Amino acid sequence: MPQRILVTGGAGYIGSHFCKALARAGRVPVVYDNLSRGHADAVKWGPLIEADLRDGAALRAALADHGIEAVVHFAALAYVGESVTEPQRYYDNNLGGMISLLGAMEAEGVRQIVFSSSCATYGTPEALPIAETAPQAPINPYGRTKLVCEWMLRDAAVGWGLRSVALRYFNAAGADPEGEIGERHAPETHLIPLALMAASGQGGPLRVFGADYPTPDGTCIRDYIHVADLARAHLLALGHLGAGGESLALNLGTGQGASVRDVVGSVAQVTGRGVPMILDERRAGDPAELVADPHLAEKLLGFRAEITDLDRIVADAAPWFGHPRGGLRC
Ligand code: UDP
């Protein structure tokens, strides 16, 4: 595995969990983050360079000054709804950031990158579970920015020898099992945090976005993967690139689906509290079911999600949303 790693977005949710895993593996993460969404106090395992990705001079200096050998690129805007209402902002930030980052890497001779892609690049799937060979037809600007970034990686491979692993996350969830870092989004839009907040009496009842989907209980099904598993997958991807491995694009999921009602049941079970909820309209752009075929990552990286029990995932997240760790039933 390369030694010196630049972690863009390392102050964010998944990025900070990766930094902890990287430090555990004996490396020092150099975090590059503009703190627009991340938190400086989540950067605990190495230096923080507070700068924007679109600042090419700052990026080149970061790569050169720290002798960076590989980049793990998390930094991006990642709210689907916001991407629909503010599309240029998403293209500017996510594509502008990637163009700037690849330019700086080419200039400084850094030729390995692990990229945060998304199952949003698939859009509404034609078949389940979703394999990497499925058509990529995103249905919102966020997903489109991630897909174009994947294309940029492929073009940079041809153009100047970049090697990359694009990791298509399904639903990142949970928090550091040791409780050191967690999920803190503002505004919070994700199901597990909102259900936990509703159970602790914060923020009003959970709005269930649609109970008339063609699924067994009528609510949407997603593949929730523990953030610590995601972090470990990035280490394996870096190891693959460091050993001279070829470019890859891989799903990261568990292969198991959970419905909104399953999540609500798990939150009630783990916290011992009811989850006040109201049925609401469907949310625009929500496919009924997204579940990964996770086998290619297992075959090519040796990665398999380990913390697949939904109650375990919810229990790790719960202390960050008003539930005392000792009171959890898991
Ligand atoms: N969801 C919901 N109420 C909420 C937030 C989410 O019913 O307040 C549903 C949402 O429609 C989707 C699932 O929960 O079916 C997961 O949504 P989330 O925003 O966590 O992740 P996404 O799948 O959109 O990336």
XYZ file of N, CA and C in Angstrom, residues 50-234:
555
model
N -6.801 23.105 5.025
C -8.125 23.671 4.775
C -8.082 24.454 3.475
N -8.564 23.851 2.414
C -8.524 24.497 1.096
C -9.552 23.828 0.209
N -9.844 24.525 -0.896
C -10.853 24.016 -1.841
C -10.164 23.232 -2.952
N -10.848 22.200 -3.420
C -10.289 21.380 -4.502
C -10.063 22.187 -5.768
N -10.893 23.202 -5.973
C -10.752 23.967 -7.213
C -9.576 24.934 -7.160
N -8.846 24.956 -6.040
C -7.628 25.756 -5.904
C -6.444 24.873 -6.312
N -6.124 24.914 -7.606
C -5.109 24.011 -8.152
C -3.736 24.207 -7.524
N -3.390 25.469 -7.214
C -2.062 25.732 -6.642
C -1.962 25.106 -5.252
N -3.030 25.226 -4.469
C -3.016 24.638 -3.116
C -2.925 23.118 -3.204
N -3.612 22.553 -4.176
C -3.574 21.094 -4.337
C -2.181 20.618 -4.718
N -1.572 21.298 -5.677
C -0.222 20.893 -6.100
C 0.748 20.999 -4.940
N 0.601 22.065 -4.164
C 1.490 22.222 -3.006
C 1.267 21.088 -2.010
N 0.005 20.714 -1.795
C -0.289 19.632 -0.844
C 0.337 18.321 -1.313
N 0.205 18.039 -2.598
C 0.771 16.792 -3.139
C 2.296 16.795 -3.022
N 2.893 17.928 -3.371
C 4.371 17.992 -3.386
C 4.938 18.046 -1.975
N 4.384 18.901 -1.131
C 4.962 19.120 0.208
C 4.918 17.857 1.059
N 3.910 17.018 0.844
C 3.754 15.824 1.675
C 4.226 14.550 0.973
N 4.806 14.694 -0.195
C 5.313 13.516 -0.919
C 4.230 12.482 -1.164
N 3.057 12.962 -1.584
C 1.880 12.082 -1.703
C 2.063 11.054 -2.829
N 1.713 9.806 -2.514
C 1.819 8.724 -3.513
C 0.467 8.320 -4.080
N -0.600 8.560 -3.324
C -1.937 8.172 -3.791
C -2.971 9.093 -3.148
N -4.104 9.219 -3.826
C -5.183 10.088 -3.338
C -6.427 9.228 -3.111
N -7.121 9.504 -2.009
C -8.457 8.933 -1.819
C -9.412 10.124 -1.823
N -10.299 10.132 -2.808
C -11.074 11.338 -3.102
C -12.540 11.187 -2.678
N -12.838 11.723 -1.476
C -14.208 11.702 -0.963
C -14.938 13.024 -1.211
N -14.187 14.128 -1.298
C -14.807 15.452 -1.223
C -15.803 15.684 -2.354
N -17.040 15.898 -2.009
C -18.080 16.201 -3.000
C -19.342 16.639 -2.272
N -20.190 17.348 -2.988
C -21.541 17.603 -2.476
C -22.372 16.360 -2.763
N -23.202 15.961 -1.798
C -23.797 14.625 -1.923
C -25.258 14.525 -1.491
N -26.009 15.637 -1.651
C -27.452 15.540 -1.385
C -28.201 15.482 -2.713
N -28.923 14.403 -2.928
C -29.651 14.259 -4.189
C -30.630 15.426 -4.389
N -31.425 15.725 -3.373
C -32.453 16.765 -3.501
C -31.834 18.117 -3.820
N -30.756 18.454 -3.134
C -30.064 19.726 -3.373
C -29.515 19.770 -4.796
N -29.061 18.615 -5.287
C -28.501 18.586 -6.645
C -29.571 18.874 -7.690
N -30.822 18.544 -7.358
C -31.918 18.813 -8.290
C -32.232 20.308 -8.309
N -32.185 20.953 -7.145
C -32.540 22.380 -7.099
C -31.355 23.291 -7.387
N -30.122 22.798 -7.185
C -28.931 23.636 -7.421
C -27.942 22.895 -8.331
N -28.378 22.559 -9.547
C -27.526 21.680 -10.369
C -26.165 22.270 -10.710
N -26.099 23.567 -11.068
C -24.789 24.105 -11.459
C -23.798 24.014 -10.308
N -24.317 24.203 -9.094
C -23.432 24.117 -7.933
C -22.797 22.719 -7.846
N -23.612 21.704 -8.139
C -23.096 20.331 -8.085
C -22.083 20.067 -9.188
N -22.396 20.536 -10.402
C -21.434 20.341 -11.493
C -20.148 21.114 -11.191
N -20.291 22.329 -10.705
C -19.103 23.147 -10.421
C -18.237 22.480 -9.358
N -18.860 22.094 -8.266
C -18.085 21.540 -7.148
C -17.541 20.136 -7.475
N -18.423 19.259 -7.916
C -18.009 17.859 -8.056
C -17.167 17.625 -9.309
N -17.549 18.251 -10.417
C -16.742 18.071 -11.628
C -15.551 19.033 -11.626
N -15.795 20.278 -11.210
C -14.669 21.223 -11.115
C -13.603 20.703 -10.165
N -14.029 20.126 -9.066
C -13.070 19.563 -8.102
C -12.270 18.427 -8.711
N -12.947 17.570 -9.443
C -12.261 16.419 -10.048
C -11.285 16.870 -11.134
N -11.690 17.828 -11.964
C -10.793 18.333 -13.020
C -9.526 18.909 -12.391
N -9.725 19.706 -11.348
C -8.593 20.333 -10.672
C -7.693 19.282 -10.027
N -8.327 18.302 -9.379
C -7.550 17.257 -8.688
C -6.732 16.443 -9.694
N -7.358 16.034 -10.786
C -6.619 15.226 -11.768
C -5.508 16.046 -12.410
N -5.762 17.335 -12.633
C -4.708 18.200 -13.187
C -3.511 18.276 -12.264
N -3.771 18.445 -10.983
C -2.676 18.538 -10.000
C -1.952 17.196 -9.896
N -2.693 16.106 -9.937
C -2.048 14.785 -9.845
C -1.174 14.535 -11.064
N -1.680 14.881 -12.234
C -0.866 14.683 -13.439
C 0.412 15.522 -13.345
N 0.247 16.775 -12.932
C 1.404 17.673 -12.856
C 2.445 17.182 -11.852
N 1.985 16.575 -10.760
C 2.916 16.145 -9.708
C 3.295 14.666 -9.839
N 2.799 13.997 -10.874
C 3.177 12.596 -11.101
C 2.571 11.621 -10.103
N 1.382 11.949 -9.570
C 0.675 11.034 -8.655
C -0.344 10.265 -9.500
N -0.195 8.952 -9.568
C -0.973 8.199 -10.566
C -1.889 7.133 -9.969
N -2.253 7.292 -8.688
C -3.171 6.316 -8.080
C -4.265 7.075 -7.339
N -5.506 6.664 -7.567
C -6.634 7.325 -6.885
C -7.740 6.316 -6.583
N -8.297 6.453 -5.386
C -9.514 5.728 -5.027
C -10.620 6.778 -4.962
N -11.707 6.529 -5.666
C -12.751 7.542 -5.838
C -14.080 7.078 -5.251
N -14.725 7.998 -4.509
C -16.069 7.748 -3.968
C -17.098 7.893 -5.055
N -17.519 6.793 -5.639
C -18.633 6.865 -6.575
C -19.894 6.398 -5.846
N -20.920 6.116 -6.584
C -22.214 5.910 -5.931
C -23.100 4.989 -6.747
N -23.978 4.278 -6.047
C -24.992 3.492 -6.755
C -25.956 4.425 -7.472
N -25.909 5.730 -7.149
C -26.750 6.696 -7.873
C -26.366 6.768 -9.345
N -25.189 6.251 -9.706
C -24.816 6.254 -11.123
C -25.645 5.252 -11.927
N -26.304 4.310 -11.259
C -27.109 3.320 -11.981
C -28.514 3.835 -12.292
N -28.990 4.821 -11.562
C -30.363 5.263 -11.752
C -31.340 4.198 -11.287
N -32.440 4.045 -12.003
C -33.442 3.035 -11.652
C -33.022 1.708 -12.287
N -32.718 0.702 -11.461
C -32.147 -0.520 -12.031
C -33.161 -1.321 -12.838
N -32.647 -1.992 -13.866
C -33.495 -2.883 -14.660
C -33.598 -4.247 -14.002
N -32.586 -4.614 -13.215
C -32.564 -5.937 -12.579
C -31.888 -5.829 -11.223
N -32.265 -6.743 -10.322
C -31.695 -6.763 -8.967
C -31.132 -8.151 -8.675
N -30.078 -8.279 -7.875
C -29.250 -7.181 -7.386
C -28.480 -6.531 -8.528
N -27.929 -5.342 -8.244
C -27.280 -4.549 -9.288
C -25.813 -4.965 -9.402
N -25.435 -5.436 -10.581
C -24.025 -5.772 -10.830
C -23.344 -4.586 -11.511
N -22.032 -4.598 -11.501
C -21.258 -3.494 -12.079
C -21.491 -3.357 -13.578
N -21.945 -4.434 -14.206
C -22.199 -4.404 -15.651
C -23.558 -3.791 -15.984
N -24.351 -3.453 -14.984
C -25.672 -2.851 -15.235
C -25.486 -1.502 -15.926
N -26.476 -1.096 -16.732
C -26.366 0.219 -17.384
C -26.266 1.329 -16.342
N -25.435 2.321 -16.631
C -25.344 3.482 -15.730
C -26.154 4.613 -16.358
N -27.310 4.880 -15.774
C -28.227 5.893 -16.302
C -28.786 6.699 -15.132
N -27.961 7.578 -14.563
C -28.392 8.301 -13.355
C -29.622 9.164 -13.612
N -30.426 9.352 -12.553
C -31.686 10.081 -12.718
C -31.677 11.411 -11.978
N -30.515 11.847 -11.501
C -30.440 13.168 -10.873
C -29.029 13.734 -11.082
N -28.881 15.063 -10.902
C -27.572 15.691 -11.168
C -26.450 15.116 -10.301
N -26.755 14.791 -9.048
C -25.712 14.203 -8.199
C -25.131 12.946 -8.852
N -26.021 12.032 -9.251
C -25.567 10.787 -9.872
C -24.814 11.051 -11.172
N -25.277 12.068 -11.913
C -24.595 12.382 -13.173
C -23.179 12.893 -12.902
N -23.000 13.703 -11.852
C -21.631 14.188 -11.583
C -20.720 13.011 -11.241
N -21.241 12.041 -10.500
C -20.404 10.889 -10.128
C -20.062 10.044 -11.355
N -21.025 9.899 -12.257
C -20.766 9.101 -13.463
C -19.723 9.794 -14.342
N -19.859 11.105 -14.516
C -18.873 11.814 -15.349
C -17.481 11.716 -14.712
N -17.413 11.752 -13.399
C -16.111 11.572 -12.733
C -15.525 10.194 -13.062
N -16.368 9.179 -13.093
C -15.858 7.846 -13.482
C -15.300 7.891 -14.904
N -16.004 8.583 -15.802
C -15.494 8.693 -17.185
C -14.151 9.417 -17.203
N -14.038 10.463 -16.380
C -12.759 11.204 -16.343
C -11.618 10.288 -15.910
N -11.905 9.417 -14.956
C -10.859 8.503 -14.494
C -10.404 7.600 -15.636
N -11.371 7.105 -16.396
C -11.010 6.214 -17.519
C -10.217 6.963 -18.573
N -10.603 8.189 -18.847
C -9.871 8.969 -19.854
C -8.466 9.303 -19.373
N -8.328 9.584 -18.073
C -6.995 9.886 -17.538
C -6.108 8.643 -17.551
N -6.712 7.475 -17.472
C -5.924 6.232 -17.571
C -5.284 6.149 -18.951
N -6.067 6.445 -19.967
C -5.551 6.395 -21.344
C -4.576 7.553 -21.569
N -4.983 8.727 -21.091
C -4.215 9.933 -21.392
C -2.854 9.988 -20.733
N -2.784 9.635 -19.430
C -1.490 9.802 -18.753
C -1.194 8.735 -17.701
N -1.888 7.611 -17.833
C -1.476 6.463 -17.017
C -2.002 6.444 -15.600
N -3.092 7.183 -15.317
C -3.707 7.105 -13.984
C -4.268 5.704 -13.766
N -4.112 5.182 -12.553
C -4.827 3.952 -12.177
C -5.794 4.291 -11.057
N -7.002 3.741 -11.142
C -8.049 4.165 -10.204
C -8.891 2.980 -9.753
N -9.469 3.149 -8.563
C -10.555 2.259 -8.144
C -11.742 3.161 -7.811
N -12.814 3.029 -8.579
C -14.058 3.757 -8.292
C -14.928 2.833 -7.461
N -15.319 3.313 -6.282
C -16.111 2.488 -5.367
C -17.536 3.044 -5.345
N -18.461 2.242 -5.814
C -19.864 2.679 -5.899
C -20.576 2.261 -4.621
N -20.670 3.230 -3.698
C -21.304 2.934 -2.409
C -22.805 2.777 -2.578
N -23.360 1.868 -1.838
C -24.803 1.828 -1.658
C -25.097 2.739 -0.449
N -25.874 2.374 0.547
C -26.219 3.347 1.589
C -25.269 3.253 2.772
N -24.353 4.218 2.849
C -23.420 4.264 3.975
C -24.204 4.512 5.261
N -23.876 3.773 6.312
C -24.653 3.881 7.555
C -23.787 3.488 8.740
N -24.306 3.762 9.954
C -23.575 3.385 11.156
C -22.531 4.431 11.524
N -21.676 4.074 12.458
C -20.619 4.969 12.931
C -19.518 4.093 13.508
N -18.393 4.732 13.769
C -17.244 4.048 14.359
C -17.687 3.185 15.547
N -17.467 1.869 15.498
C -17.909 1.024 16.622
C -17.281 1.426 17.956
N -16.144 2.120 17.927
C -15.522 2.579 19.179
C -16.064 3.939 19.620
N -16.948 4.520 18.853
C -17.623 5.750 19.275
C -16.802 7.016 19.140
N -15.671 6.933 18.436
C -14.798 8.111 18.364
C -15.306 9.156 17.369
N -15.890 8.683 16.271
C -16.439 9.576 15.259
C -17.773 9.003 14.782
N -18.600 9.902 14.222
C -19.919 9.445 13.793
C -20.394 10.200 12.580
N -21.707 10.220 12.429
C -22.332 10.866 11.269
C -22.927 12.183 11.725
N -22.508 13.282 11.112
C -23.058 14.594 11.478
C -23.295 15.387 10.210
N -24.492 15.319 9.691
C -24.837 16.095 8.508
C -25.760 17.241 8.909
N -25.593 18.382 8.268
C -26.518 19.481 8.506
C -26.885 20.087 7.152
N -28.073 19.992 6.674
C -29.201 19.318 7.323
C -29.073 17.791 7.213
N -29.710 17.104 8.133
C -29.722 15.633 8.067
C -30.891 15.199 7.189
N -30.603 14.348 6.220
C -31.666 13.883 5.319
C -31.748 12.365 5.286
N -30.838 11.679 5.952
C -30.763 10.223 5.805
C -31.682 9.499 6.775
N -32.113 8.340 6.331
C -33.168 7.632 7.057
C -32.763 7.212 8.466
N -31.637 6.538 8.614
C -31.302 6.005 9.944
C -31.110 7.137 10.954
N -30.343 8.202 10.627
C -30.257 9.315 11.584
C -31.611 9.928 11.913
N -32.459 10.127 10.892
C -33.754 10.777 11.149
C -34.660 9.883 11.994
N -34.610 8.583 11.773
C -35.427 7.676 12.600
C -34.915 7.671 14.037
N -33.590 7.713 14.194
C -33.030 7.767 15.558
C -33.389 9.080 16.240
N -33.368 10.175 15.472
C -33.735 11.468 16.059
C -35.205 11.472 16.453
N -36.056 10.929 15.607
C -37.485 10.872 15.938
C -37.696 10.059 17.217
N -36.948 8.972 17.364
C -37.102 8.116 18.554
C -36.626 8.816 19.823
N -35.697 9.782 19.669
C -35.232 10.493 20.866
C -35.950 11.830 21.033
N -37.022 12.022 20.261
C -37.857 13.208 20.441
C -37.299 14.468 19.814
N -36.307 14.300 18.908
C -35.751 15.482 18.238
C -36.300 15.570 16.822
N -36.665 16.776 16.423
C -36.950 17.008 15.002
C -38.297 16.522 14.512
N -39.182 16.122 15.394
C -40.520 15.723 14.957
C -40.551 14.310 14.438
N -41.742 13.867 14.009
C -41.891 12.474 13.557
C -41.137 12.222 12.262
N -40.788 10.970 12.053
C -40.169 10.560 10.789
C -41.229 10.603 9.697
N -40.883 11.219 8.588
C -41.773 11.186 7.420
C -41.365 9.997 6.565
N -42.275 9.073 6.385
C -41.991 7.903 5.537
C -42.394 8.273 4.111
N -41.387 8.323 3.240
C -41.626 8.802 1.877
C -42.167 7.687 0.988
N -43.440 7.409 1.142
C -44.098 6.446 0.256
C -44.215 5.076 0.877
N -45.462 4.572 0.915
C -45.700 3.208 1.413
C -46.482 2.412 0.380
N -46.399 2.894 -0.881
C -47.132 2.234 -1.963
C -46.189 1.755 -3.061
N -44.960 1.491 -2.678
C -43.995 0.953 -3.654
C -44.246 -0.543 -3.857
N -43.824 -1.059 -5.007
C -44.007 -2.501 -5.257
C -42.961 -3.342 -4.522
N -42.967 -3.231 -3.208
C -42.066 -4.010 -2.350
C -42.945 -4.737 -1.331
N -42.438 -5.739 -0.635
C -43.302 -6.529 0.263
C -44.068 -5.682 1.280
N -43.452 -4.654 1.873
C -44.205 -3.844 2.846
C -44.577 -2.465 2.302
N -44.304 -2.230 1.022
C -44.708 -0.973 0.390
C -43.697 0.156 0.525
N -42.657 -0.022 1.340
C -41.661 1.047 1.494
C -40.377 0.666 0.749
N -39.554 1.684 0.491
C -38.352 1.482 -0.336
C -37.329 0.593 0.360
N -36.628 -0.161 -0.448
C -35.592 -1.067 0.051
C -34.217 -0.545 -0.367
N -33.308 -0.536 0.599
C -31.939 -0.089 0.348
C -30.964 -1.085 0.952
N -29.714 -0.978 0.521
C -28.634 -1.857 0.980
C -27.738 -1.002 1.891
N -27.898 -1.155 3.193
C -27.156 -0.324 4.160
C -25.838 -1.011 4.490
N -24.748 -0.303 4.233
C -23.419 -0.865 4.501
C -22.723 -0.036 5.573
N -22.143 -0.723 6.551
C -21.527 -0.043 7.694
C -20.318 0.778 7.239
N -20.222 1.990 7.754
C -19.163 2.909 7.334
C -17.767 2.356 7.659
N -17.658 1.532 8.692
C -16.352 0.925 8.999
C -15.982 -0.111 7.939
N -16.982 -0.800 7.401
C -16.716 -1.707 6.283
C -16.298 -0.916 5.049
N -16.990 0.183 4.785
C -16.594 1.023 3.652
C -15.145 1.467 3.794
N -14.791 1.908 4.995
C -13.421 2.391 5.237
C -12.408 1.294 4.910
N -12.703 0.083 5.350
C -11.793 -1.036 5.112
C -11.681 -1.338 3.611
N -12.757 -1.201 2.889
C -12.707 -1.445 1.443
C -11.741 -0.481 0.757
N -11.703 0.766 1.255
C -10.771 1.734 0.659
C -9.318 1.334 0.907
